[in-house]
mmCIF file of C-alpha atoms in Angstrom:
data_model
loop_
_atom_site.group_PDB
_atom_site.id
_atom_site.type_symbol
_atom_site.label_atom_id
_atom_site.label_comp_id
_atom_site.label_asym_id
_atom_site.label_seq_id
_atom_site.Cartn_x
_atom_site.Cartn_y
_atom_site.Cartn_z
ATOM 1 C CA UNK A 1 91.123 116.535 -90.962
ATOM 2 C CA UNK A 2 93.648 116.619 -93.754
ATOM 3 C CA UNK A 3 97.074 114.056 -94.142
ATOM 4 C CA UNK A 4 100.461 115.437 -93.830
ATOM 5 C CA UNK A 5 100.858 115.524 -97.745
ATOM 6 C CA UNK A 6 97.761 116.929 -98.159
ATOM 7 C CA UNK A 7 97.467 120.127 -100.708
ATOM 8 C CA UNK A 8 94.146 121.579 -101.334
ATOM 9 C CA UNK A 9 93.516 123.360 -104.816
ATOM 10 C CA UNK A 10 95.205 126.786 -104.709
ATOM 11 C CA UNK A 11 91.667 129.199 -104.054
ATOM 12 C CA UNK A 12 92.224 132.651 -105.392
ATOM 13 C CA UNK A 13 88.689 135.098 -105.397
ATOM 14 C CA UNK A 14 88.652 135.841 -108.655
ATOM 15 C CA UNK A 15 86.351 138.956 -108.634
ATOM 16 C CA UNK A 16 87.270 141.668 -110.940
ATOM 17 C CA UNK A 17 89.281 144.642 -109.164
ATOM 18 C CA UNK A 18 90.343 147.802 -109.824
ATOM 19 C CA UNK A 19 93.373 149.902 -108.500
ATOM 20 C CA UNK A 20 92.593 152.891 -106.484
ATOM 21 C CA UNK A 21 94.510 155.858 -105.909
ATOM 22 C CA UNK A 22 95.788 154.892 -102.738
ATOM 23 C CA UNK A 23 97.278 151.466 -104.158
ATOM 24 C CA UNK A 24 94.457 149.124 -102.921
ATOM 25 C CA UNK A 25 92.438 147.206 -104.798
ATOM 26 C CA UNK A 26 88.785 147.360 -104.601
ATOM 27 C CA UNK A 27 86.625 144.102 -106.101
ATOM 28 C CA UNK A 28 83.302 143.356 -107.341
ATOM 29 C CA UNK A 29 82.486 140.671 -105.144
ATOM 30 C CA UNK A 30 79.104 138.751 -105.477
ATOM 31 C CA UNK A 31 78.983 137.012 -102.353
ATOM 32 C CA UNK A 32 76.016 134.091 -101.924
ATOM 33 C CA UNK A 33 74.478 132.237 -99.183
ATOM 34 C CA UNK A 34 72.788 128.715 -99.213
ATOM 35 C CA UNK A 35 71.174 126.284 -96.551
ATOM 36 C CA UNK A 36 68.843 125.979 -93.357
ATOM 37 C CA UNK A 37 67.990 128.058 -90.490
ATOM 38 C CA UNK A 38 71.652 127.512 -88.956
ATOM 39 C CA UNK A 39 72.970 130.499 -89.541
ATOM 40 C CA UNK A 40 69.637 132.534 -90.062
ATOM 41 C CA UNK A 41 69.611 134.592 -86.457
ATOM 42 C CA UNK A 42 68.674 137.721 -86.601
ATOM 43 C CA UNK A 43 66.773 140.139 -84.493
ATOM 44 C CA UNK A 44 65.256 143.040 -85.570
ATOM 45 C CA UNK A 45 67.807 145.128 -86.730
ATOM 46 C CA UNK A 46 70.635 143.200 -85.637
ATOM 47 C CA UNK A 47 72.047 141.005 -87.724
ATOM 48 C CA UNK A 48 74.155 137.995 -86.220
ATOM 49 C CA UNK A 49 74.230 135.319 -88.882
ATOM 50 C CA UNK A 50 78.139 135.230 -89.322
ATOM 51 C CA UNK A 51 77.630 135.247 -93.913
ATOM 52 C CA UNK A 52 75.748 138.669 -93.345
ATOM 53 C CA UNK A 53 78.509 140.029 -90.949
ATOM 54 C CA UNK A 54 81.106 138.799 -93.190
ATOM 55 C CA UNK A 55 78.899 140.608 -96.144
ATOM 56 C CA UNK A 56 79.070 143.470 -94.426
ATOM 57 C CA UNK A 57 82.625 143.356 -93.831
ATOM 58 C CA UNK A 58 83.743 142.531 -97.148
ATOM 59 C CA UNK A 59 81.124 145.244 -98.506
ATOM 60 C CA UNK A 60 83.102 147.935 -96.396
ATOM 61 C CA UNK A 61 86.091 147.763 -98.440
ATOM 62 C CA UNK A 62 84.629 146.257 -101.804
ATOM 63 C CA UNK A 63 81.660 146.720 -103.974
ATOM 64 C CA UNK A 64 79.208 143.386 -103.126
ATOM 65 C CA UNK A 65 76.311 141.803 -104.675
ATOM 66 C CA UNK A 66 74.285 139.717 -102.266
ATOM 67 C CA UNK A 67 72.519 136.636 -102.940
ATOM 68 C CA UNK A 68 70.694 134.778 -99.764
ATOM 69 C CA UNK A 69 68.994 131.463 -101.140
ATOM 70 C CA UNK A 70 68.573 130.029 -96.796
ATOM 71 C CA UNK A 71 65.385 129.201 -96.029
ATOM 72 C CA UNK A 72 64.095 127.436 -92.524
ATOM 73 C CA UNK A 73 63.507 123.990 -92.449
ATOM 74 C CA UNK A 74 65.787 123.325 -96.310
ATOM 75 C CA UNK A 75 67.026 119.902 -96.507
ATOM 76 C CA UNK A 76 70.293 119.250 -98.781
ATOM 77 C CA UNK A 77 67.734 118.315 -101.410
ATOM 78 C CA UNK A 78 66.190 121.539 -101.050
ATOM 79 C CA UNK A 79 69.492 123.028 -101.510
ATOM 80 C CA UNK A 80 70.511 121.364 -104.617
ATOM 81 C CA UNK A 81 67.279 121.574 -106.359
ATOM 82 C CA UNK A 82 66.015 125.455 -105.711
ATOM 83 C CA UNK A 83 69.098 127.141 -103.630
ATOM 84 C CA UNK A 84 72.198 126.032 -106.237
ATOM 85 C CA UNK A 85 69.857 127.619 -109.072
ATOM 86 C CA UNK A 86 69.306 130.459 -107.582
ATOM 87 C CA UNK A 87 73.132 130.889 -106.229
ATOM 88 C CA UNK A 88 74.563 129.839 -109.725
ATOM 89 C CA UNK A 89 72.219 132.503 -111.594
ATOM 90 C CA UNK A 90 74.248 135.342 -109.541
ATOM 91 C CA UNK A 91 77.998 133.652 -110.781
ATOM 92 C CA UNK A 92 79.407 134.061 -106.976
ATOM 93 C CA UNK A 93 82.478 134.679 -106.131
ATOM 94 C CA UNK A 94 82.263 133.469 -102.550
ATOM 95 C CA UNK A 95 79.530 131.017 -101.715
ATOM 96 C CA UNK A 96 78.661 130.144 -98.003
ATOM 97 C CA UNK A 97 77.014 126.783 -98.044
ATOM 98 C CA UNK A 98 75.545 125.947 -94.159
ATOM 99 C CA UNK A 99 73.627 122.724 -94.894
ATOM 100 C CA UNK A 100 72.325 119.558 -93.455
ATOM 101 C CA UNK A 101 70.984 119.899 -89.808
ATOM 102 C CA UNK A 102 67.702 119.787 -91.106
ATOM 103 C CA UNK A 103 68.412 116.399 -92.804
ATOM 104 C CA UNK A 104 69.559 115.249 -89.294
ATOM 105 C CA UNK A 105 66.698 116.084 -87.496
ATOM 106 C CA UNK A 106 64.417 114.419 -90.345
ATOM 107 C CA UNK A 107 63.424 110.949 -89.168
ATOM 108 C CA UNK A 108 64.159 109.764 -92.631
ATOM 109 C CA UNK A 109 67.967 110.606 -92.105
ATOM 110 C CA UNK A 110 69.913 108.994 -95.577
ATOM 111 C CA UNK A 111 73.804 109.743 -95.120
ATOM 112 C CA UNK A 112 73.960 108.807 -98.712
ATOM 113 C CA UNK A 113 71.742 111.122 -100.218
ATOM 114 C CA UNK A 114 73.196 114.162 -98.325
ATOM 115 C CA UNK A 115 76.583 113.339 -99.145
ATOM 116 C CA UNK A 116 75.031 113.274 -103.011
ATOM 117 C CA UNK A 117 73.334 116.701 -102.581
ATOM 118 C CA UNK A 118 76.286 118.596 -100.976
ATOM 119 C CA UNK A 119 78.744 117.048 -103.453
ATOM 120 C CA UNK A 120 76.901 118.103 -106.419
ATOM 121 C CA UNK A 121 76.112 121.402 -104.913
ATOM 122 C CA UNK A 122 79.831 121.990 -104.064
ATOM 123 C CA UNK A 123 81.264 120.547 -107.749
ATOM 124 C CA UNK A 124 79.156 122.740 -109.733
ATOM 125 C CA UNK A 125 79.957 125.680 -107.259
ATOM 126 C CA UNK A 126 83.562 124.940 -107.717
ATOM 127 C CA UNK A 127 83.867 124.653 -110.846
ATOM 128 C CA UNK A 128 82.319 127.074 -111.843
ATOM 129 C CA UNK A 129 85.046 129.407 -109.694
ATOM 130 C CA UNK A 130 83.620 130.190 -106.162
ATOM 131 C CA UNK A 131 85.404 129.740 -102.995
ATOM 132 C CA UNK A 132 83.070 127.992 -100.895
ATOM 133 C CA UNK A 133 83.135 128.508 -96.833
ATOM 134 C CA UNK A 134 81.820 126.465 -94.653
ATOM 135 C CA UNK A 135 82.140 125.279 -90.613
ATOM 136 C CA UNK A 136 82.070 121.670 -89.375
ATOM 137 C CA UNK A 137 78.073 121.946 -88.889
ATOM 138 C CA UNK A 138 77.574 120.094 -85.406
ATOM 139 C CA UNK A 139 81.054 121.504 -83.570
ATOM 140 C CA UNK A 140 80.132 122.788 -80.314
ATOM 141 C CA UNK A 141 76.245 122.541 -80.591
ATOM 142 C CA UNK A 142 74.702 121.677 -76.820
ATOM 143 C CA UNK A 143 71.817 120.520 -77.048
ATOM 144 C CA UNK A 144 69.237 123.549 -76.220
ATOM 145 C CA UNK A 145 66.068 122.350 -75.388
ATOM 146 C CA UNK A 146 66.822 118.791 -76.156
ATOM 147 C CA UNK A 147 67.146 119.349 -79.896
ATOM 148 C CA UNK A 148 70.755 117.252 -80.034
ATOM 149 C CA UNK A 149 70.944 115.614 -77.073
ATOM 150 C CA UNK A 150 69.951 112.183 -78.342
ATOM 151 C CA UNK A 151 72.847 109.751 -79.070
ATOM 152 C CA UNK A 152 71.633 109.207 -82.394
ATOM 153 C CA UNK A 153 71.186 112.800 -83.244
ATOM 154 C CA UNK A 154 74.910 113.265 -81.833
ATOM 155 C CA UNK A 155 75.969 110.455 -84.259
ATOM 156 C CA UNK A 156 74.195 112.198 -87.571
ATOM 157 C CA UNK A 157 76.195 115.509 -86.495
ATOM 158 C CA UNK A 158 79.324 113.880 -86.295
ATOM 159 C CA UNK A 159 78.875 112.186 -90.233
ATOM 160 C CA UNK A 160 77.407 115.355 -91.137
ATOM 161 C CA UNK A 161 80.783 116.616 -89.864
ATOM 162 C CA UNK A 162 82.920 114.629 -91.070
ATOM 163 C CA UNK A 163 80.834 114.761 -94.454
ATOM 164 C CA UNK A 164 82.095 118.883 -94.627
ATOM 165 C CA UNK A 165 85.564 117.399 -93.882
ATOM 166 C CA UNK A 166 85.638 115.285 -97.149
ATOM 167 C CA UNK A 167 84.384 118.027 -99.095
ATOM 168 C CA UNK A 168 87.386 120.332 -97.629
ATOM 169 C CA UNK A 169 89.914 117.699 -98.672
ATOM 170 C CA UNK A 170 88.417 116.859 -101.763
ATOM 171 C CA UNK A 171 87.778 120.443 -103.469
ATOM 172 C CA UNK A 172 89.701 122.782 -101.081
ATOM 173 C CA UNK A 173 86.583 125.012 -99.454
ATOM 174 C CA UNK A 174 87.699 127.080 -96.907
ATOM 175 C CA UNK A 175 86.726 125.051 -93.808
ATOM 176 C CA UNK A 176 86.571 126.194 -90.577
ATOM 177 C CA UNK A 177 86.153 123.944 -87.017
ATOM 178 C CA UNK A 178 84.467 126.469 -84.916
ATOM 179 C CA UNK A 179 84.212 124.694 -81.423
ATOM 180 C CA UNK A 180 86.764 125.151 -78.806
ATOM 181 C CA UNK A 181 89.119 122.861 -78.318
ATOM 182 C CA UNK A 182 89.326 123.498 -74.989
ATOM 183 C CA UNK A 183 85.320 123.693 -73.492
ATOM 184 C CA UNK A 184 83.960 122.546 -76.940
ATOM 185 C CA UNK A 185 82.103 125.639 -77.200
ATOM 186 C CA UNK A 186 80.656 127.533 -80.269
ATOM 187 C CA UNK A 187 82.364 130.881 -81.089
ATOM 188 C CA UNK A 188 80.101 133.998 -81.335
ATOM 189 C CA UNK A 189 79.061 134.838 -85.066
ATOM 190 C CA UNK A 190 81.725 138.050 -84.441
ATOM 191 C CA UNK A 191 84.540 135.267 -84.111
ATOM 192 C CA UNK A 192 83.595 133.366 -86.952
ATOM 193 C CA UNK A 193 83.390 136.553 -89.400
ATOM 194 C CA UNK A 194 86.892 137.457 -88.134
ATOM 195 C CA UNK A 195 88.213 134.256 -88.570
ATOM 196 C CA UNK A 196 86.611 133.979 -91.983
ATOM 197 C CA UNK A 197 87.890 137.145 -92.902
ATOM 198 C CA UNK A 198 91.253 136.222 -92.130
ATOM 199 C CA UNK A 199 91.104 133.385 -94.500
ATOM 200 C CA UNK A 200 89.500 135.270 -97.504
ATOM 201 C CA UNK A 201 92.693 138.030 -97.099
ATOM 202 C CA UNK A 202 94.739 134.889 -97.587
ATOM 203 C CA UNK A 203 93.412 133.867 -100.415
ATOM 204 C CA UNK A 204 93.887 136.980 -102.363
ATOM 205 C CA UNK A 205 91.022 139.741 -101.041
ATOM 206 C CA UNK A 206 92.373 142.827 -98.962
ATOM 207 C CA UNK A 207 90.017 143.298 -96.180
ATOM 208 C CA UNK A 208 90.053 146.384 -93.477
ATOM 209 C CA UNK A 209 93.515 145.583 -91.146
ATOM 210 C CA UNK A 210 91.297 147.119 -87.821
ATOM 211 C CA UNK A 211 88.295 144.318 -88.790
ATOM 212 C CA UNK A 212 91.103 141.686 -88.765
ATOM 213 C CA UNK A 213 92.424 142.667 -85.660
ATOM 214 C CA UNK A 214 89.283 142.310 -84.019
#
């Protein structure tokens, strides 16, 4: 995804902490959430969107704000022009941005236009000093039901794809390929929040060692 030279901007969460007794930090993290239905599964009580697991981790160790602009069926457009309001309002630390599979089953697909709206939405983000996260969108989907098993659905995913690629390179988001390289298979949401959580201890916030080890 990246070149050998490559060197993303240096991400540090810069919410405001405070020392405890023990010697940890504890933040103020306000944590935000933006696109389609992808990551909106939830039943009943149980949640199992990976953003409100990772919520709910980071909230375990840290004082959280939560801000979820997803709605089923938003396009990119819908994204930039209601959701980034919304998000930006709240002055996130962390954003999770899971956009564009709704653009790629519209039959009115424009590459162009969605590269536009997640570029915007991702430079004003960015600037503004969130650390975005986001997944390659398509990795490891199978099909169910039909809904991506057409060869020109398949080709949307992968520019889609590579689309979140480019925006890794370009402004450093944490970026995550979620399939398996080895049956090209979807991790559960639990994998993803670990993984994710792994990252964000990286880059500067202590999360709980036994959720890491999971």
């Amino acid at each position: 995804m990246t070149g050998m030279g490559y060197q993303p901007p240096r991400l540090t969460i810069g919410a405001p902490r405070r020392r405890l007794a023990t010697g940890a930090h504890r933040c103020y993290v306000r944590f935000a959430v933006m696109g389609d239905e992808a990551t909106l599964r939830s039943k009943g009580a149980a949640v199992k969107g990976w953003p409100q697991l990772l919520a709910r981790m980071v909230g375990t160790t840290h004082d959280l704000s939560w801000c979820d602009t997803r709605s089923a069926g938003a396009t990119t457009y819908d994204v930039r022009r209601v959701q980034l309001r919304v998000a930006v309002a709240q002055r996130p630390h962390v954003v999770c941005l899971t956009a564009g599979l709704a653009d790629v089953r519209n039959p009115d697909w424009d590459l162009a236009a969605v590269r536009a709206h997640l570029v915007h939405c991702v430079q004003v983000l960015s600037h503004r000093g969130a650390v975005l996260l986001t997944t390659r969108q398509g990795a490891g989907r199978r099909g169910r039901a039909g809904s991506w098993c057409s060869a020109r659905r398949r080709s949307r995913i992968r520019q889609l794809d590579e689309l979140y690629d480019e925006l890794h390179e370009r402004f450093g988001t944490i970026h995550l390929d979620p399939s398996s390289p080895a049956a090209g298979i979807r991790p559960s949401a639990n994998e993803l929040t670990g993984r994710f959580a792994h990252e964000l201890t990286r880059h500067g916030l202590e999360l709980p060692s036994a959720a890491l080890a999971r």
